Coordinates of C-alpha atoms in Angstrom, one line a residue:
M180 CA -124.6 59.2 58.8
F181 CA -122.2 56.7 60.2
E182 CA -119.2 55.2 58.3
L183 CA -118.0 51.6 57.9
A184 CA -115.1 52.3 60.2
Q185 CA -117.5 53.2 63.0
L186 CA -119.4 50.0 62.4
R187 CA -116.2 48.0 62.7
C188 CA -115.3 49.7 65.9
F189 CA -118.8 49.0 67.3
T190 CA -119.0 45.4 66.2
T191 CA -115.5 44.7 67.6
L192 CA -116.3 46.2 70.9
A193 CA -119.7 44.4 71.0
S194 CA -117.9 41.1 70.5
E195 CA -115.1 41.8 73.1
L196 CA -117.1 43.9 75.6
N197 CA -113.7 45.3 76.6
F198 CA -112.2 48.5 75.3
R199 CA -108.6 47.4 75.7
R200 CA -109.0 44.1 73.8
A201 CA -111.2 45.7 71.2
A202 CA -108.6 48.5 70.6
E203 CA -105.9 45.8 70.2
R204 CA -107.9 44.0 67.6
L205 CA -108.4 47.2 65.7
N206 CA -104.7 48.2 66.0
M207 CA -105.7 51.5 67.7
T208 CA -105.5 53.0 71.2
Q209 CA -108.5 53.2 73.5
P210 CA -109.2 57.0 73.3
P211 CA -109.9 57.0 69.5
L212 CA -112.1 53.9 69.9
S213 CA -114.1 55.6 72.7
R214 CA -114.6 58.7 70.5
Q215 CA -115.8 56.6 67.6
I216 CA -118.4 54.9 69.8
Q217 CA -119.5 58.1 71.3
L218 CA -119.9 59.7 67.9
L219 CA -121.9 56.7 66.6
E220 CA -124.2 56.9 69.6
H221 CA -124.7 60.6 69.0
Q222 CA -125.5 60.1 65.4
L223 CA -128.0 57.3 66.2
G224 CA -129.5 59.2 69.2
V225 CA -129.3 56.1 71.4
A226 CA -127.0 54.5 73.9
L227 CA -125.4 51.3 72.5
F228 CA -123.4 50.3 75.6
T229 CA -123.7 50.7 79.4
R230 CA -120.3 51.4 80.9
S231 CA -118.9 51.1 84.3
T232 CA -115.4 51.1 85.7
R233 CA -115.4 47.3 85.6
S234 CA -117.6 46.2 82.7
V235 CA -119.1 47.1 79.3
A236 CA -122.5 45.7 78.2
L237 CA -124.8 46.1 75.2
T238 CA -128.1 47.9 75.7
A239 CA -131.2 46.6 74.0
A240 CA -130.6 49.1 71.2
G241 CA -127.0 47.9 71.0
R242 CA -128.1 44.3 70.6
A243 CA -130.5 45.2 67.8
F244 CA -128.0 47.4 66.1
F245 CA -125.3 44.7 66.3
V246 CA -127.2 42.3 64.1
E247 CA -127.8 45.0 61.4
A248 CA -124.3 46.4 61.6
Q249 CA -122.7 43.0 61.1
A250 CA -125.0 42.4 58.1
L251 CA -123.9 45.8 56.6
L252 CA -120.2 44.9 57.1
D253 CA -120.8 41.5 55.4
Q254 CA -122.6 43.1 52.5
A255 CA -119.8 45.7 52.1
H256 CA -117.2 42.9 52.0
R257 CA -119.2 41.1 49.4
A258 CA -119.6 44.2 47.3
A259 CA -115.8 44.9 47.5
Q260 CA -115.0 41.3 46.6
G261 CA -117.5 41.4 43.7
A262 CA -115.9 44.6 42.4
R263 CA -112.4 43.1 42.5
L264 CA -113.6 39.9 40.7
A265 CA -115.5 41.9 38.1
A266 CA -112.4 44.0 37.4
L267 CA -110.5 40.8 36.8
G268 CA -113.2 39.4 34.6
E269 CA -113.9 36.6 37.1
S270 CA -117.5 37.7 37.7
G271 CA -120.2 39.8 36.1
S272 CA -122.2 38.9 33.0
L273 CA -121.6 38.4 29.2
T274 CA -124.2 38.4 26.5
I275 CA -123.5 36.3 23.4
S276 CA -125.7 36.3 20.3
F277 CA -125.5 33.7 17.6
V278 CA -127.0 32.3 14.4
A279 CA -128.9 29.1 15.1
S280 CA -126.6 27.0 12.9
A281 CA -123.8 27.7 15.4
V282 CA -125.6 25.9 18.2
Y283 CA -125.3 22.4 16.7
D284 CA -121.6 21.9 17.6
F285 CA -119.6 25.1 18.0
L286 CA -121.6 27.1 20.6
P287 CA -122.0 24.3 23.2
R288 CA -118.2 23.8 23.1
A289 CA -117.6 27.5 23.4
I290 CA -120.0 28.0 26.3
T291 CA -118.4 25.0 28.1
Q292 CA -115.0 26.5 27.6
I293 CA -116.1 29.9 29.0
R294 CA -117.7 28.3 32.0
R295 CA -114.6 26.2 32.7
E296 CA -112.3 29.3 32.7
R297 CA -114.7 31.9 34.1
P298 CA -117.2 30.0 36.3
G299 CA -118.3 33.2 38.1
V300 CA -119.4 34.9 34.8
A301 CA -123.1 34.6 34.0
I302 CA -123.6 33.8 30.3
N303 CA -126.7 35.2 28.5
L304 CA -127.5 33.7 25.1
L305 CA -129.5 35.4 22.3
E306 CA -130.4 33.5 19.1
T307 CA -131.0 35.8 16.2
T308 CA -130.1 36.6 12.6
T309 CA -126.8 38.3 11.5
F310 CA -128.6 41.6 10.7
E311 CA -130.2 41.6 14.2
Q312 CA -126.9 40.9 15.8
L313 CA -125.4 43.9 14.1
Q314 CA -128.2 46.0 15.5
A315 CA -127.7 44.5 19.0
L316 CA -123.9 45.2 18.9
R317 CA -124.5 48.8 17.9
G318 CA -127.1 49.1 20.7
R319 CA -124.7 47.7 23.3
R320 CA -127.1 44.8 24.1
V321 CA -124.6 42.2 23.1
D322 CA -120.9 41.7 24.0
L323 CA -120.0 39.0 21.4
A324 CA -121.8 38.0 18.2
V325 CA -121.3 34.7 16.3
V326 CA -122.2 35.2 12.7
R327 CA -121.8 33.6 9.3
E328 CA -120.3 36.7 7.6
P329 CA -117.7 39.3 8.8
L330 CA -119.4 42.5 10.2
Q331 CA -117.3 45.2 8.5
Q332 CA -118.8 48.3 10.2
P333 CA -117.2 51.3 12.0
G334 CA -116.7 50.6 15.6
L335 CA -116.8 46.8 15.2
V336 CA -114.1 44.2 15.2
S337 CA -114.6 41.0 13.4
E338 CA -112.4 37.9 12.9
C339 CA -112.9 34.5 11.3
L340 CA -113.2 31.8 13.9
L341 CA -113.8 28.7 11.9
R342 CA -114.0 27.4 8.3
E343 CA -116.1 24.3 8.2
P344 CA -116.2 22.1 5.1
F345 CA -119.6 21.3 3.7
V346 CA -120.7 17.7 3.9
L347 CA -123.3 15.8 1.9
A348 CA -126.5 15.0 3.8
T349 CA -128.3 12.1 2.1
P350 CA -131.3 9.9 3.0
A351 CA -130.0 6.7 4.5
E352 CA -131.5 4.6 1.7
H353 CA -130.0 6.7 -1.1
P354 CA -127.2 5.0 -3.1
L355 CA -124.8 7.8 -2.2
A356 CA -125.2 6.9 1.5
Q357 CA -123.4 3.6 0.7
H358 CA -121.1 4.8 -2.0
P359 CA -117.4 4.3 -1.0
A360 CA -116.3 7.7 -2.4
P361 CA -119.1 10.0 -3.5
T362 CA -118.1 13.0 -5.7
L363 CA -119.7 16.3 -6.6
A364 CA -120.5 15.0 -10.1
M365 CA -122.8 12.4 -8.7
L366 CA -125.2 15.1 -7.6
H367 CA -126.0 15.9 -11.3
G368 CA -129.8 15.5 -11.8
E369 CA -130.4 14.5 -8.1
P370 CA -133.1 16.3 -6.1
F371 CA -131.3 18.9 -4.1
I372 CA -132.4 21.2 -1.2
L373 CA -130.8 24.6 -1.3
Y374 CA -130.4 27.3 1.4
A375 CA -132.8 30.1 0.7
H376 CA -132.0 33.6 -0.7
G377 CA -132.1 36.5 1.7
A378 CA -130.2 36.1 4.9
W379 CA -128.8 32.7 3.6
Q380 CA -127.7 34.3 0.4
P381 CA -123.9 33.5 0.9
F382 CA -124.6 29.7 1.2
N383 CA -127.1 29.9 -1.7
E384 CA -124.6 31.6 -4.0
L385 CA -121.8 29.4 -2.9
H386 CA -123.6 26.2 -3.7
T387 CA -125.2 27.3 -7.0
G388 CA -122.0 28.9 -8.1
L389 CA -120.1 25.7 -7.3
F390 CA -122.5 23.6 -9.4
R391 CA -122.4 26.1 -12.3
A392 CA -118.6 26.1 -12.3
S393 CA -118.5 22.3 -12.2
G394 CA -121.0 21.9 -15.0
I395 CA -123.4 20.1 -12.7
Q396 CA -127.1 20.7 -12.6
P397 CA -129.0 19.2 -9.6
D398 CA -132.7 19.3 -9.5
Y399 CA -133.5 22.1 -7.0
V400 CA -136.6 21.0 -5.3
Q401 CA -136.7 23.3 -2.3
S402 CA -135.1 26.5 -1.0
L403 CA -135.2 26.8 2.8
G404 CA -133.9 29.1 5.6
S405 CA -132.9 26.6 8.3
T406 CA -130.4 23.8 8.5
L407 CA -132.7 21.9 10.8
T408 CA -135.5 22.2 8.3
I409 CA -133.3 21.1 5.4
L410 CA -132.2 18.0 7.3
S411 CA -135.8 17.2 8.2
L412 CA -136.6 17.1 4.5
V413 CA -133.5 15.0 3.8
N414 CA -134.7 12.7 6.6
A415 CA -138.0 12.4 4.8
G416 CA -136.2 11.3 1.6
L417 CA -137.1 14.5 -0.4
G418 CA -133.6 15.3 -1.5
L419 CA -129.9 15.8 -0.9
A420 CA -128.2 18.8 0.7
L421 CA -124.8 20.3 1.5
V422 CA -124.6 21.5 5.1
P423 CA -121.8 22.7 7.4
R424 CA -120.0 19.8 9.0
G425 CA -121.1 20.9 12.5
A426 CA -124.7 20.0 11.5
S427 CA -123.7 16.3 11.5
A428 CA -124.1 16.6 15.3
I429 CA -127.8 16.5 14.7
R430 CA -129.0 12.9 14.7
F431 CA -131.7 11.9 12.3
Q432 CA -132.7 8.3 12.0
Q433 CA -132.7 8.4 8.2
V434 CA -129.9 11.0 7.4
C435 CA -126.4 10.0 6.5
F436 CA -123.5 12.5 6.3
R437 CA -120.7 11.9 3.8
E438 CA -117.5 13.7 3.1
L439 CA -117.5 15.2 -0.4
P440 CA -114.3 16.4 -2.1
L441 CA -114.9 20.1 -2.7
P442 CA -112.6 23.1 -3.6
A443 CA -110.8 24.6 -0.7
G444 CA -112.8 27.9 -0.8
I445 CA -116.1 26.1 -0.5
C446 CA -116.7 26.2 3.2
A447 CA -119.0 27.6 5.9
E448 CA -117.4 30.4 7.9
L449 CA -118.1 31.4 11.4
H450 CA -117.1 34.9 12.5
L451 CA -116.8 36.5 15.9
A452 CA -117.6 40.2 16.3
W453 CA -117.6 42.7 19.1
R454 CA -117.5 46.5 19.7
D455 CA -114.0 48.0 19.8
D456 CA -114.9 50.1 22.8
N457 CA -116.4 47.3 24.9
D458 CA -114.8 47.5 28.3
N459 CA -116.4 44.3 29.8
P460 CA -113.5 42.8 31.8
A461 CA -114.8 39.3 30.9
L462 CA -114.7 39.9 27.2
E463 CA -111.0 39.0 26.5
A464 CA -111.2 35.7 28.4
A465 CA -114.4 34.9 26.6
R466 CA -112.9 35.6 23.2
D467 CA -110.0 33.3 24.0
A468 CA -112.3 30.5 25.2
V469 CA -114.3 30.8 22.0
R470 CA -111.2 30.7 19.9
Q471 CA -110.1 27.6 21.7
A472 CA -113.4 25.9 21.0
A473 CA -113.1 26.8 17.3
G474 CA -109.6 25.3 17.3
D475 CA -110.8 22.1 18.9
I476 CA -113.5 21.7 16.2
A477 CA -111.1 22.4 13.4
Q478 CA -109.0 19.5 14.7
G479 CA -112.0 17.3 15.4
P480 CA -113.2 14.0 13.9
P481 CA -115.1 13.8 10.6
P482 CA -118.9 13.7 10.6
I483 CA -121.0 10.6 11.1
Q484 CA -120.7 7.9 8.5
R485 CA -123.4 5.6 7.3
Q486 CA -122.1 2.6 9.3
D487 CA -122.5 4.7 12.5
L488 CA -126.2 4.9 12.1
P489 CA -128.8 2.3 13.2
P490 CA -130.3 0.4 10.3
A491 CA -133.5 1.7 8.8
S492 CA -136.7 -0.1 9.6
P493 CA -140.0 -0.1 7.7
Q494 CA -141.8 1.0 10.9
D495 CA -140.0 4.4 11.2
G496 CA -142.0 6.0 8.5
S497 CA -139.0 7.2 6.5
A498 CA -139.2 7.0 2.8
A499 CA -136.5 6.0 0.3
M500 CA -135.5 8.6 -2.3
P501 CA -138.3 8.8 -4.8
K502 CA -137.5 8.1 -8.4
R503 CA -137.4 11.1 -10.6
A504 CA -139.9 9.7 -13.1
G505 CA -143.3 10.9 -12.2
R506 CA -142.2 12.7 -9.0
P507 CA -144.1 15.9 -8.5
R508 CA -141.9 18.9 -8.1
P509 CA -142.6 20.8 -4.9
A510 CA -142.8 24.6 -5.3
A511 CA -140.1 26.7 -3.5
P512 CA -141.6 28.8 -0.7
S513 CA -142.4 32.4 -1.8
S514 CA -141.1 33.9 1.4
P515 CA -138.3 31.8 3.0
R516 CA -137.9 31.8 6.8
P517 CA -135.3 34.2 8.3
A518 CA -131.8 32.8 8.7
R519 CA -131.4 30.6 11.7

């Protein structure tokens, strides 16, 4: 079958309709050009040109072949350009998996940063649990994983991206929403919504351990497996909660976020993981962009304060924090939702 060099000879001659000018454009002499055209015609089994001592013209077959030959050359050029860009990490695709709690603040910044630096790279997102991300990395279905715990497994590399402080989420009408300097001790006896056991075990143990070490006993009213669900209950006035600072990007009408002095080790970590043999050329640039986004968040402003929220109105259906006396204690769910 014919080669790209033959197609270039043919399309150049078809454009010039003159062997001398076509040969000059191709930086070759006329005899090799004539041989290439003759070989191409022999391979195709048709005459592409009519020749005389004074002129060269395309045949009907030549005119039809010219359209397709030009398209093939254009496609070959795009393929070569795409390969070069992919080798430089300027094109191609990248699959990033993440836990749902990363999407509130961190992930949008990270994706924006990647798109800014690598606009030709297609980003595929996959929301899943940490365990499922581990399986996806092993199965080579994911390039980067954003998780809450380090993935210490053979063949994987993991690094801590961000250490977010926990902030207090309180119903807007609760006294702590207006307190000038709330402290951990003020949570003693208050209805409190925990992260569930299971996939959220690290947060659960971190919070319950903190309260035990501080001699504080909140009233644990629910144990749930989603930051969004926890904040929904806070919005309904059912309790207080400690959530990662990034969750303050979620706007609820009746939720206030307050800074709370906590020990330095009490924080929510985000980790980045990837396979050590991943040869995706876009991977390094994506890691750098993700790190930049994490650094921006670490230097960012504090969460929303009470005065930043619109005033509560009786029509919005939100309830003030119920008094402890006579309040029924809701049962914790028997099978918490998977980590989000």
